[in-house]
Every structure is written in C-alpha cells, then in structure tokens.
Tab-separated table of C-alpha atoms in Angstrom:
chain	number	residue	atom	x	y	z
A	20	MET	CA	45.337	42.281	71.534
A	21	ARG	CA	43.195	43.988	68.916
A	22	LEU	CA	45.798	43.367	66.249
A	23	GLN	CA	45.994	39.781	67.373
A	24	LEU	CA	42.250	39.322	66.961
A	25	ILE	CA	42.335	40.878	63.513
A	26	ALA	CA	45.294	38.701	62.554
A	27	ALA	CA	43.590	35.612	63.936
A	28	ALA	CA	40.486	36.496	61.918
A	29	ALA	CA	42.638	36.733	58.817
A	30	VAL	CA	44.176	33.336	59.539
A	31	VAL	CA	40.821	31.592	59.919
A	32	THR	CA	39.321	33.345	56.908
A	33	SER	CA	40.011	30.342	54.755
A	34	THR	CA	37.992	28.005	56.960
A	35	ALA	CA	35.059	30.144	58.104
A	36	TYR	CA	31.881	29.690	56.086
A	37	ALA	CA	31.133	32.240	53.362
A	38	ASP	CA	34.019	34.540	54.115
A	39	GLY	CA	36.389	35.950	51.602
A	40	GLU	CA	39.271	38.321	51.099
A	41	LEU	CA	40.034	40.496	48.110
A	42	SER	CA	43.477	41.990	47.660
A	43	MET	CA	44.511	44.724	45.235
A	44	ARG	CA	48.215	45.329	44.782
A	45	GLY	CA	50.307	47.544	42.549
A	46	VAL	CA	54.044	46.987	42.105
A	47	TYR	CA	56.611	49.294	40.544
A	48	TYR	CA	59.990	47.816	39.619
A	49	LYS	CA	62.941	49.721	38.185
A	50	GLU	CA	66.417	48.592	37.298
A	51	ARG	CA	69.082	50.092	35.055
A	52	SER	CA	67.433	49.118	31.769
A	53	THR	CA	63.980	47.782	32.658
A	54	ARG	CA	60.845	49.189	34.260
A	55	VAL	CA	57.840	47.040	35.228
A	56	ILE	CA	54.446	48.169	36.469
A	57	GLN	CA	52.284	45.294	37.693
A	58	PRO	CA	48.714	45.744	38.946
A	59	MET	CA	47.210	42.531	40.340
A	60	LEU	CA	44.045	41.253	41.955
A	61	ASP	CA	43.979	38.266	44.347
A	62	GLY	CA	40.922	36.633	45.871
A	63	ILE	CA	40.309	33.869	48.386
A	64	PHE	CA	36.771	32.619	49.000
A	65	ASP	CA	35.117	29.911	51.041
A	66	ALA	CA	33.332	27.360	48.890
A	67	GLY	CA	31.104	25.417	51.247
A	68	PRO	CA	32.199	24.350	54.731
A	69	SER	CA	35.362	22.534	53.568
A	70	GLY	CA	36.462	24.173	50.345
A	71	THR	CA	38.541	27.235	49.499
A	72	VAL	CA	38.854	28.856	46.093
A	73	THR	CA	41.736	31.153	45.200
A	74	GLY	CA	42.223	33.200	42.065
A	75	HIS	CA	44.395	35.947	40.670
A	76	LEU	CA	44.702	38.220	37.664
A	77	LEU	CA	47.649	40.446	36.775
A	78	VAL	CA	49.193	42.525	34.058
A	79	ASP	CA	52.940	43.042	33.645
A	80	ALA	CA	53.628	46.262	31.738
A	81	ILE	CA	57.304	45.952	30.806
A	82	THR	CA	59.441	48.673	29.270
A	83	SER	CA	63.037	47.715	28.619
A	84	ALA	CA	66.042	48.924	26.740
A	85	SER	CA	66.446	45.364	25.488
A	86	ALA	CA	64.216	42.416	24.599
A	87	SER	CA	67.213	40.204	25.256
A	88	SER	CA	67.179	40.680	29.011
A	89	GLY	CA	70.501	42.265	29.661
A	90	ALA	CA	72.207	42.008	26.263
A	91	ALA	CA	74.894	44.554	25.580
A	92	ALA	CA	73.477	45.704	22.233
A	93	ALA	CA	69.752	45.431	21.551
A	94	GLU	CA	66.607	47.296	20.500
A	95	PRO	CA	64.294	48.862	23.110
A	96	PHE	CA	60.865	47.258	23.523
A	97	THR	CA	57.564	47.566	25.401
A	98	GLU	CA	55.148	44.698	26.011
A	99	ASN	CA	52.400	43.513	28.314
A	100	ARG	CA	52.109	40.120	29.955
A	101	TYR	CA	48.721	38.871	31.155
A	102	GLU	CA	48.346	36.130	33.763
A	103	GLY	CA	45.378	34.461	35.417
A	104	GLY	CA	45.258	31.643	37.940
A	105	LEU	CA	42.664	29.577	39.784
A	106	GLY	CA	42.977	27.063	42.613
A	107	TYR	CA	40.790	24.900	44.828
A	108	THR	CA	41.603	23.210	48.144
A	109	HIS	CA	39.364	20.737	49.960
A	110	GLU	CA	39.815	19.883	53.611
A	111	PHE	CA	39.048	16.486	55.155
A	112	ALA	CA	38.972	15.628	58.843
A	113	GLY	CA	41.299	12.791	59.847
A	114	PRO	CA	40.019	9.590	61.480
A	115	GLU	CA	39.287	9.913	65.190
A	116	GLU	CA	42.020	8.750	67.586
A	117	SER	CA	44.589	8.837	64.778
A	118	ILE	CA	47.726	10.946	64.383
A	119	LEU	CA	46.163	12.573	61.307
A	120	ASP	CA	44.135	15.643	62.305
A	121	VAL	CA	43.421	17.295	58.969
A	122	PHE	CA	44.123	16.355	55.370
A	123	ARG	CA	43.931	18.786	52.445
A	124	LEU	CA	43.957	18.156	48.715
A	125	GLY	CA	44.367	21.011	46.281
A	126	ALA	CA	44.860	21.754	42.620
A	127	ASP	CA	45.712	24.949	40.814
A	128	GLY	CA	46.436	26.205	37.353
A	129	LYS	CA	47.636	29.388	35.725
A	130	TYR	CA	47.996	30.742	32.245
A	131	SER	CA	50.352	33.516	31.198
A	132	ARG	CA	50.628	35.156	27.817
A	133	GLU	CA	52.908	37.781	26.308
A	134	PRO	CA	53.725	38.334	22.626
A	135	ASP	CA	56.724	35.992	22.603
A	136	TYR	CA	56.026	33.656	25.532
A	137	ARG	CA	53.053	31.520	26.561
A	138	SER	CA	52.970	29.422	29.701
A	139	PHE	CA	50.415	26.979	31.056
A	140	TYR	CA	50.883	25.466	34.516
A	141	ILE	CA	48.860	22.880	36.375
A	142	GLY	CA	49.679	21.467	39.783
A	143	GLY	CA	48.401	19.325	42.634
A	144	ARG	CA	49.157	19.387	46.333
A	145	ALA	CA	48.451	17.226	49.397
A	146	GLU	CA	48.914	18.489	52.941
A	147	ALA	CA	48.428	16.831	56.310
A	148	GLU	CA	48.383	18.231	59.834
A	149	LEU	CA	49.586	15.675	62.352
A	150	ALA	CA	49.939	15.079	66.077
A	151	GLN	CA	47.369	17.563	67.382
A	152	LYS	CA	48.374	19.962	64.601
A	153	ASN	CA	51.943	20.198	65.864
A	154	ALA	CA	53.348	19.165	62.493
A	155	THR	CA	52.433	19.779	58.873
A	156	VAL	CA	53.753	17.834	55.903
A	157	ALA	CA	53.047	18.641	52.253
A	158	LEU	CA	53.809	17.156	48.875
A	159	GLY	CA	53.165	18.757	45.501
A	160	VAL	CA	53.732	18.184	41.809
A	161	GLY	CA	53.497	20.577	38.867
A	162	LEU	CA	53.700	20.582	35.097
A	163	SER	CA	54.474	23.620	32.935
A	164	LYS	CA	54.067	23.706	29.167
A	165	ASP	CA	55.686	26.846	27.745
A	166	THR	CA	56.132	28.125	24.212
A	167	ILE	CA	58.723	30.688	23.166
A	168	ASN	CA	58.703	32.502	19.821
A	169	ASN	CA	60.613	35.311	18.130
A	170	GLU	CA	57.793	37.916	18.003
A	171	GLY	CA	59.807	40.424	20.002
A	172	ALA	CA	62.348	41.182	17.266
A	173	GLN	CA	60.446	41.200	13.977
A	174	THR	CA	61.939	42.952	10.946
A	175	PRO	CA	60.790	43.032	7.301
A	176	MET	CA	63.006	39.939	6.925
A	177	GLY	CA	61.289	38.172	9.862
A	178	GLY	CA	62.634	37.506	13.361
A	179	PRO	CA	65.693	35.506	14.409
A	180	LYS	CA	65.456	31.773	13.686
A	181	LEU	CA	65.579	29.509	16.727
A	182	LEU	CA	67.472	26.285	17.345
A	183	CYS	CA	64.856	24.400	19.381
A	184	ASP	CA	66.900	21.204	19.587
A	185	ASN	CA	70.682	21.459	19.952
A	186	THR	CA	71.163	18.236	17.981
A	187	GLN	CA	69.858	19.994	14.858
A	188	ALA	CA	72.449	21.548	12.590
A	189	VAL	CA	70.499	24.623	11.513
A	190	ALA	CA	68.353	27.128	13.403
A	191	ASP	CA	65.192	27.297	11.301
A	192	GLN	CA	62.289	27.452	13.794
A	193	THR	CA	60.177	30.449	14.827
A	194	GLU	CA	58.660	28.801	17.922
A	195	CYS	CA	60.065	26.344	20.480
A	196	PRO	CA	58.600	24.361	23.424
A	197	LEU	CA	59.853	24.320	26.998
A	198	ASP	CA	58.440	21.755	29.446
A	199	THR	CA	58.963	21.619	33.205
A	200	ILE	CA	58.050	18.857	35.630
A	201	SER	CA	58.444	19.845	39.253
A	202	MET	CA	57.925	18.347	42.659
A	203	PHE	CA	58.254	19.688	46.177
A	204	THR	CA	57.910	18.455	49.714
A	205	SER	CA	57.844	20.467	52.901
A	206	ALA	CA	57.422	19.956	56.618
A	207	SER	CA	56.992	22.268	59.571
A	208	HIS	CA	56.883	21.610	63.285
A	209	LEU	CA	56.007	23.633	66.382
A	210	LEU	CA	58.966	23.776	68.757
A	211	SER	CA	57.330	25.699	71.593
A	212	LYS	CA	54.463	28.140	72.145
A	213	ASP	CA	56.683	30.837	70.577
A	214	ALA	CA	58.717	29.007	67.936
A	215	LEU	CA	58.395	26.828	64.863
A	216	ILE	CA	60.704	25.413	62.207
A	217	GLY	CA	60.167	24.391	58.593
A	218	VAL	CA	62.121	22.587	55.877
A	219	SER	CA	61.449	22.112	52.180
A	220	TYR	CA	62.955	20.440	49.150
A	221	ASP	CA	62.200	21.255	45.497
A	222	ILE	CA	63.197	19.573	42.282
A	223	ALA	CA	62.395	20.616	38.711
A	224	LYS	CA	63.368	19.026	35.414
A	225	ILE	CA	63.354	21.299	32.413
A	226	ASP	CA	63.341	20.131	28.785
A	227	GLY	CA	63.337	22.331	25.725
A	228	TYR	CA	64.500	25.719	24.532
A	229	THR	CA	66.191	27.475	27.436
A	230	SER	CA	68.055	30.230	25.565
A	231	ASN	CA	66.860	33.773	24.926
A	232	PRO	CA	65.702	34.158	21.283
A	233	TYR	CA	67.213	37.639	20.954
A	234	ARG	CA	70.441	37.452	22.875
A	235	THR	CA	73.696	37.207	20.960
A	236	VAL	CA	77.161	36.455	22.296
A	237	ILE	CA	80.127	38.521	21.144
A	238	THR	CA	82.869	36.074	20.114
A	239	THR	CA	86.229	36.753	18.522
A	240	GLY	CA	84.566	35.766	15.244
A	241	GLY	CA	81.606	38.156	15.671
A	242	PRO	CA	78.114	37.920	17.216
A	243	VAL	CA	76.629	34.415	17.582
A	244	ALA	CA	73.174	33.391	18.843
A	245	GLU	CA	73.077	32.287	22.460
A	246	LYS	CA	72.941	28.501	22.911
A	247	HIS	CA	72.030	26.890	26.248
A	248	PRO	CA	71.673	23.152	26.963
A	249	ASN	CA	68.200	21.687	26.299
A	250	GLU	CA	67.964	20.038	29.704
A	251	ARG	CA	68.334	21.296	33.237
A	252	LEU	CA	67.734	19.656	36.605
A	253	ARG	CA	67.247	22.194	39.400
A	254	GLN	CA	67.105	21.404	43.120
A	255	ALA	CA	66.805	23.464	46.277
A	256	PHE	CA	66.749	22.770	49.986
A	257	ALA	CA	65.475	25.404	52.410
A	258	ILE	CA	65.133	25.713	56.171
A	259	SER	CA	63.443	28.483	58.127
A	260	GLY	CA	62.516	29.306	61.698
A	261	ARG	CA	60.177	31.795	63.369
A	262	TYR	CA	60.336	33.049	66.942
A	263	TYR	CA	57.968	35.393	68.744
A	264	ILE	CA	59.265	37.605	71.568
A	265	THR	CA	56.272	38.190	73.802
A	266	ASP	CA	57.692	41.116	75.804
A	267	SER	CA	58.456	43.282	72.787
A	268	LYS	CA	55.781	41.798	70.460
A	269	THR	CA	58.443	41.114	67.866
A	270	THR	CA	58.548	38.239	65.383
A	271	LEU	CA	61.984	37.132	64.171
A	272	ILE	CA	62.299	35.029	61.017
A	273	ALA	CA	65.495	33.435	59.727
A	274	ALA	CA	65.816	31.376	56.557
A	275	TYR	CA	68.502	29.749	54.473
A	276	ARG	CA	68.217	28.215	51.025
A	277	TYR	CA	70.771	26.173	49.098
A	278	TYR	CA	70.273	25.677	45.358
A	279	TRP	CA	72.166	23.514	42.876
A	280	ASP	CA	71.533	22.416	39.319
A	281	SER	CA	72.947	20.358	36.460
A	282	TRP	CA	74.452	23.499	34.877
A	283	ASP	CA	76.801	23.672	37.897
A	284	ILE	CA	75.190	26.741	39.406
A	285	HIS	CA	75.237	26.673	43.206
A	286	ALA	CA	73.591	29.426	45.214
A	287	HIS	CA	73.382	30.360	48.894
A	288	THR	CA	70.572	32.597	50.153
A	289	PRO	CA	70.429	33.518	53.852
A	290	GLU	CA	67.664	35.890	54.924
A	291	VAL	CA	66.436	37.530	58.137
A	292	ARG	CA	63.213	39.404	58.820
A	293	ALA	CA	61.876	41.192	61.874
A	294	ILE	CA	58.240	42.225	62.253
A	295	GLN	CA	57.278	44.589	65.028
A	296	GLU	CA	53.752	45.229	66.300
A	297	VAL	CA	53.391	48.975	66.809
A	298	GLY	CA	50.389	49.868	68.923
A	299	SER	CA	47.429	47.610	68.388
A	300	THR	CA	46.761	47.898	64.646
A	301	ILE	CA	50.122	48.523	62.966
A	302	GLU	CA	52.931	46.194	61.878
A	303	ALA	CA	56.364	47.374	60.750
A	304	GLY	CA	58.916	45.035	59.224
A	305	VAL	CA	62.481	45.010	57.947
A	306	ARG	CA	64.207	42.356	55.863
A	307	TYR	CA	67.728	41.615	54.703
A	308	ARG	CA	68.572	38.983	52.083
A	309	TYR	CA	71.974	37.988	50.735
A	310	TYR	CA	72.394	36.047	47.501
A	311	LYS	CA	75.515	34.490	46.024
A	312	GLN	CA	75.886	32.158	43.065
A	313	ASP	CA	78.692	30.704	40.988
A	314	ALA	CA	78.714	30.433	37.194
A	315	ALA	CA	77.117	27.931	34.847
A	316	PHE	CA	79.700	25.483	33.442
A	317	PHE	CA	79.448	27.025	29.968
A	318	TRP	CA	79.647	30.680	31.003
A	319	ALA	CA	82.757	32.578	29.914
A	320	LYS	CA	83.786	36.232	29.878
A	321	ARG	CA	84.981	35.861	26.302
A	322	TYR	CA	84.330	33.126	23.770
A	323	PRO	CA	86.599	32.179	20.864
A	324	ASP	CA	85.299	32.030	17.296
A	325	PRO	CA	82.860	29.027	17.133
A	326	ALA	CA	83.793	28.613	13.468
A	327	THR	CA	87.336	27.642	14.401
A	328	THR	CA	86.882	26.268	17.945
A	329	MET	CA	84.503	23.547	19.146
A	330	ILE	CA	82.051	25.209	21.556
A	331	ASP	CA	78.926	23.347	22.693
A	332	TYR	CA	77.171	26.204	24.482
A	333	LEU	CA	77.421	29.994	24.634
A	334	THR	CA	75.656	32.503	26.843
A	335	ASP	CA	75.455	36.237	27.367
A	336	ASP	CA	72.983	35.879	30.214
A	337	PRO	CA	74.006	37.761	33.389
A	338	LYS	CA	72.122	35.090	35.382
A	339	MET	CA	74.709	32.522	34.258
A	340	SER	CA	77.645	34.550	35.604
A	341	PRO	CA	79.093	34.460	39.137
A	342	PHE	CA	77.769	37.324	41.261
A	343	ASP	CA	76.327	38.269	44.607
A	344	GLY	CA	73.771	40.758	45.831
A	345	HIS	CA	71.973	42.261	48.796
A	346	LEU	CA	68.351	43.148	49.367
A	347	ILE	CA	67.003	45.427	52.071
A	348	GLU	CA	63.308	45.959	52.607
A	349	ALA	CA	61.040	48.078	54.772
A	350	LYS	CA	57.376	47.218	55.167
A	351	LEU	CA	54.487	48.955	56.903
A	352	ALA	CA	50.982	47.515	57.346
A	353	LEU	CA	48.059	49.326	58.940
A	354	TYR	CA	44.578	48.004	59.631
A	355	GLY	CA	41.522	50.156	58.927
A	356	GLU	CA	40.830	50.554	62.609
A	357	THR	CA	43.955	52.729	62.796
A	358	PHE	CA	42.024	55.375	60.873
A	359	GLY	CA	38.799	54.911	62.851
A	360	PHE	CA	37.089	52.809	60.182
A	361	GLU	CA	34.298	50.512	61.288
A	362	GLY	CA	32.643	47.334	60.022
A	363	ARG	CA	34.495	45.371	57.344
A	364	TRP	CA	36.796	48.347	56.718
A	365	ALA	CA	38.104	48.027	60.286
A	366	GLY	CA	39.742	44.764	59.196
A	367	ALA	CA	41.037	46.163	55.908
A	368	ARG	CA	44.806	45.973	55.635
A	369	PHE	CA	46.826	48.724	53.931
A	370	GLU	CA	50.382	47.756	53.081
A	371	GLY	CA	53.397	49.523	51.658
A	372	ILE	CA	56.747	47.916	50.829
A	373	LEU	CA	59.998	49.452	49.641
A	374	GLU	CA	62.924	47.277	48.505
A	375	TYR	CA	66.400	48.192	47.362
A	376	ILE	CA	68.443	45.519	45.600
A	377	VAL	CA	72.189	45.692	45.099
A	378	GLN	CA	73.303	43.226	42.434
A	379	ASN	CA	76.914	42.946	41.351
A	380	ASN	CA	76.473	42.018	37.704
A	381	ARG	CA	75.325	43.686	34.479
A	382	PHE	CA	71.683	43.900	35.623
A	383	GLY	CA	72.778	46.368	38.291
A	384	ASN	CA	70.777	47.671	41.238
A	385	ALA	CA	66.989	47.812	41.407
A	386	VAL	CA	64.159	49.445	43.346
A	387	VAL	CA	60.804	47.774	44.053
A	388	ALA	CA	57.746	49.450	45.593
A	389	HIS	CA	54.429	47.803	46.531
A	390	ALA	CA	51.114	49.361	47.594
A	391	ALA	CA	48.316	46.992	48.570
A	392	LEU	CA	44.833	46.954	50.062
A	393	THR	CA	43.275	43.723	51.403
A	394	LEU	CA	39.590	43.796	52.201
A	395	PRO	CA	37.800	40.979	54.070
A	396	PHE	CA	34.109	40.413	53.314
A	397	GLU	CA	31.199	38.082	53.918
A	398	TYR	CA	28.679	36.767	51.423
B	28	MET	CA	71.740	13.206	40.480
B	29	VAL	CA	68.139	11.958	40.412
B	30	CYS	CA	68.951	9.290	43.021
B	31	GLY	CA	70.337	12.038	45.275
B	32	ALA	CA	67.158	14.018	44.820
B	33	VAL	CA	64.967	11.060	45.729
B	34	ARG	CA	67.121	10.400	48.817
B	35	ALA	CA	66.722	14.041	49.913
B	36	LEU	CA	62.988	13.829	49.358
B	37	VAL	CA	62.696	10.658	51.425
B	38	PHE	CA	64.824	12.228	54.171
B	39	VAL	CA	62.636	15.338	54.477
B	40	VAL	CA	59.382	13.369	54.580
B	41	THR	CA	60.753	10.753	56.997
B	42	ALA	CA	62.183	13.414	59.333
B	43	ALA	CA	58.861	15.250	59.339
B	44	ILE	CA	56.835	12.156	60.129
B	45	ALA	CA	59.330	10.995	62.760
B	46	THR	CA	59.235	14.295	64.630
B	47	SER	CA	55.490	14.718	64.295
B	48	GLY	CA	54.970	12.460	67.294
B	49	CYS	CA	56.432	15.161	69.579
B	50	ALA	CA	53.224	16.970	70.528
B	51	VAL	CA	54.819	19.729	72.595
B	52	VAL	CA	52.350	22.592	72.137
B	53	LYS	CA	48.704	22.247	73.149
B	54	ALA	CA	45.944	24.078	71.325
B	55	HIS	CA	45.383	26.613	74.136
B	56	GLN	CA	49.095	27.565	74.078
B	57	ARG	CA	49.073	28.798	70.478
B	58	GLU	CA	48.108	32.429	70.984
B	59	ASN	CA	51.458	33.689	69.654
B	60	LEU	CA	51.723	31.028	66.949
B	61	ALA	CA	48.383	32.199	65.503
B	62	LYS	CA	49.696	35.690	64.794
B	63	ARG	CA	49.938	36.692	61.171
B	64	ALA	CA	53.701	37.189	61.319
B	65	MET	CA	54.115	33.650	62.678
B	66	THR	CA	51.930	32.001	60.059
B	67	LYS	CA	52.254	33.727	56.729
B	68	ASP	CA	53.621	37.242	56.765
B	69	ARG	CA	53.504	37.670	52.988
B	70	ASP	CA	50.412	37.902	50.786
B	71	ALA	CA	50.124	35.714	47.693
B	72	GLY	CA	50.732	38.681	45.380
B	73	GLU	CA	53.850	39.774	47.234
B	74	SER	CA	55.322	36.254	47.137
B	75	ARG	CA	54.423	35.806	43.476
B	76	PHE	CA	56.055	39.053	42.381
B	77	GLY	CA	59.165	38.278	44.440
B	78	GLN	CA	59.476	34.877	42.814
B	79	HIS	CA	59.025	36.351	39.341
B	80	GLU	CA	61.576	39.074	40.006
B	81	ARG	CA	64.167	36.589	41.311
B	82	GLY	CA	63.537	34.326	38.321
B	83	SER	CA	64.349	37.246	36.034
B	84	ARG	CA	67.543	38.285	37.816
B	85	GLU	CA	69.048	35.211	39.451
B	86	GLY	CA	70.174	31.818	38.174
B	87	ALA	CA	68.767	29.946	41.170
B	88	ASP	CA	65.052	30.137	40.450
B	89	GLY	CA	62.691	27.637	42.037
B	90	GLY	CA	62.752	26.205	45.520
B	91	THR	CA	59.633	28.088	46.481
B	92	GLY	CA	57.131	25.262	46.206
B	93	GLU	CA	55.836	26.383	42.851
B	94	PRO	CA	57.536	26.616	39.473
B	95	GLY	CA	57.673	29.876	37.595
B	96	GLY	CA	56.583	30.456	34.042
B	97	GLY	CA	55.458	33.178	31.748
B	98	CYS	CA	58.690	35.104	31.582
B	99	GLY	CA	60.647	35.348	28.370
B	100	CYS	CA	63.879	35.644	30.271
B	101	ASN	CA	65.263	32.147	30.570
C-alpha cells in the first residue's frame, strides 16, 4: 500500500501545484569497439495550475575504435556529444457533459551537438482523454534539421569529401543537410480495472545525406565511399498491453512492433516485461526483447568494382544487413523509505538497471548499466 | 506508400475514437491502473537512452513517438 501511495504521488506529480521531480542518471554502454558514458539530468516542474515544464541535459562521452560506426578498417576516435531539451504541456478541461474530459497541448525542442553532427528538433503534440478517462488519443508532429560534416577524420589534406546529393557527379562538399519530418498517432484504452491496451503508428520522411562520412566499402576494385539513397520513408506500428495481477502484485507487459521502410527493411520486435512489487517500497523487474530485421535493398556482402559495373548505392553499415538479436534486462528500484529516510527523501527513487544485448552482426554483443536517483520536491 | 500510411493513421485514430465510448472502468476502480508499473514504468532518461542506443545499432529506428537525432551514425 505504501509503495502504491508513493507511486500514485509520482503519477500526479505533473498535475499538483508547485511540485517537481529531478532525476540524475548515469549510463555506461560497452560493445566490442565502442564505449559510451552518458550522465544526464531530467527535470519536470509544475508551471501554474495547468502547465508542466520538462527539461533535460546530457553529455555523451564516446570512445570508439572507429569513427565510421562499425567499419572494418578505421582510425580510433574520442568525442563528446552535448544535448539539451525543453518542453511545455498545457492542460485544458473538456466541456461539461461531453465525451472529452481533458485536452492537452504540448511543444518541445532539443538541440544536440558533436564535432561532426548537429541536430535541431522541434515538435508539437495534442492529447485527449475521453469517455471518463477510459481512452486516450494523441497526435504529434516533429521536424528535425540535422547537419553532418567530416570533422571526425581530418588530415593535413583535409577530411573526406561528401556527396550530399546523389545526382551530383563529384563528391566535393564538407558539410551536408539531413531533414526529417515525422508524425505519430497513438491510442490507449482501459479494458478492465487491471488491464489496458495501447496502439501507435509512426511515420518519418527523411531527406538528405544518410551515409556515414567516414565509412568505405571494400569492392573488388578497392575501397569506395559509402553511398546511401537521399530519401527514406520509415513507418512503424506498435501494440502493447499491461495486466496487473492483484494476488501477487505483479505487472505483466507485452509489446510488439512492426517496422518497414522504403529501403526494404522490415523488422519485428516482440518484448515482454514483468515488474514485481517486493515488500512495500521495492520494485524488481525483468525484460526480454527480441529483434529481427532483413536487409536494405542495396546491401550486399560483396560489391563488384563500381568503375566497371553500374551500382547505384553501396553500404558497409551493419544496420543495413540482415540480423537478429536478444536483450535481457534486470531492474531494481528502491524508494528512500526502504532505508528509513524521511521527508522528501522518503519518496526518492533509487534505480539500477543491467542489460545484456546479443546481436548477431558485426557490432557484436553489448552491456548497458544504468544508475539513477529521482528526487521529488516542492517549491 | 504514403497513401498506405495515411490509411493506417486514419484507422488507428478511428478505432480509438470508436472504442472510447466503452466506459468500462469507473474512477474508483482504478487503484491498480494508477500504479507506476501500469502507467509509465520507464523514466524519460531511460527511454531516451534506449532509443538512442537502438538507433545506433538497428536499422528500424523510430516508432517511439519521437524522432531521433544527434547521432553521427546514420
């Protein structure tokens, strides 16, 4: 019951006046050739009786054997990526005696910068709770403006020249744009006092430079710069369900996602999670996720010499190859009351996550570890 | 392809609105539905890192309600 009250308090944090939550998280990621350390700070604050402000800051400290993200032969590199984001959501009450209970409008933006990649995103979202809050529908749009350059592989002769537009004959650029327009819609519905279901659909249209500036493809005629199509249309449909078993205080979550795009990649992702309340202030969870995709239409194990054979696109990206993988995760969350803390620290949430990823392609297996502290406060 | 996408979009929204008339759970029956694990069991930072990691390793990025960005690993 105590855990339930704390959890309920966390849920209503976003609507109670002058409440907030600050979360500090550190993530360690390690795969065969890349290590990432990412400290981050997330905040959510009430702004008046109907507004909520969210914000985040993070640093990605990346050390990799290759700037070309999985290339067979490349120079080691180290770089930092900085990201900040801000969002605001305003809640409106629906008209009395109508099916519309609550309506929310929100907007958010984020900016990310690393030496060879800049990204600016802005998005809007509308959400409505209907039929005595038994159903929620949402619709969102987003726009990303990215810029890629060749800073990561500078030599006294300069970095590799980029072919921003595939219709050009010669690669002579040092910086290329990449634009994304995206849209999503989602809906969820309560099925009973212990169960709910949700569906979502996403679409994103990408225009611009989608290759890696540093990756080269080994052909029978020698190494050639990677060349991906300039356009990509990505779509995904997902469905998920949650069920609470009262007797054992266990939450079961099942999800499935199907993805397809104009590069002929199709992917299936089923996932199951179980979260167990242990005592009154502890939650323990396990998760299993399976992922399987087929290859992009232009992916090949070996390419002929482009000088003698007509080839539109070439790739050495492991993400374009057919592969599958498994993820297993263990998660433990403890509230401050577990340790006898009082006041605001009683509601503090300590969280640890350990993931192991098996991936059957050149990226190989990976380990991810999270440590986080979330502290509620009033102001 | 775009027509298919619009049809899927219309289907999801229509299905949601059509089923929203089935008010089966009253407010006082939502004790279990209000639990953290039944609402949002992942913090924003956890979800964001997971999305970024998948975008770096898998070809099927997206489908999470928010586009990625800021990763030089197309």
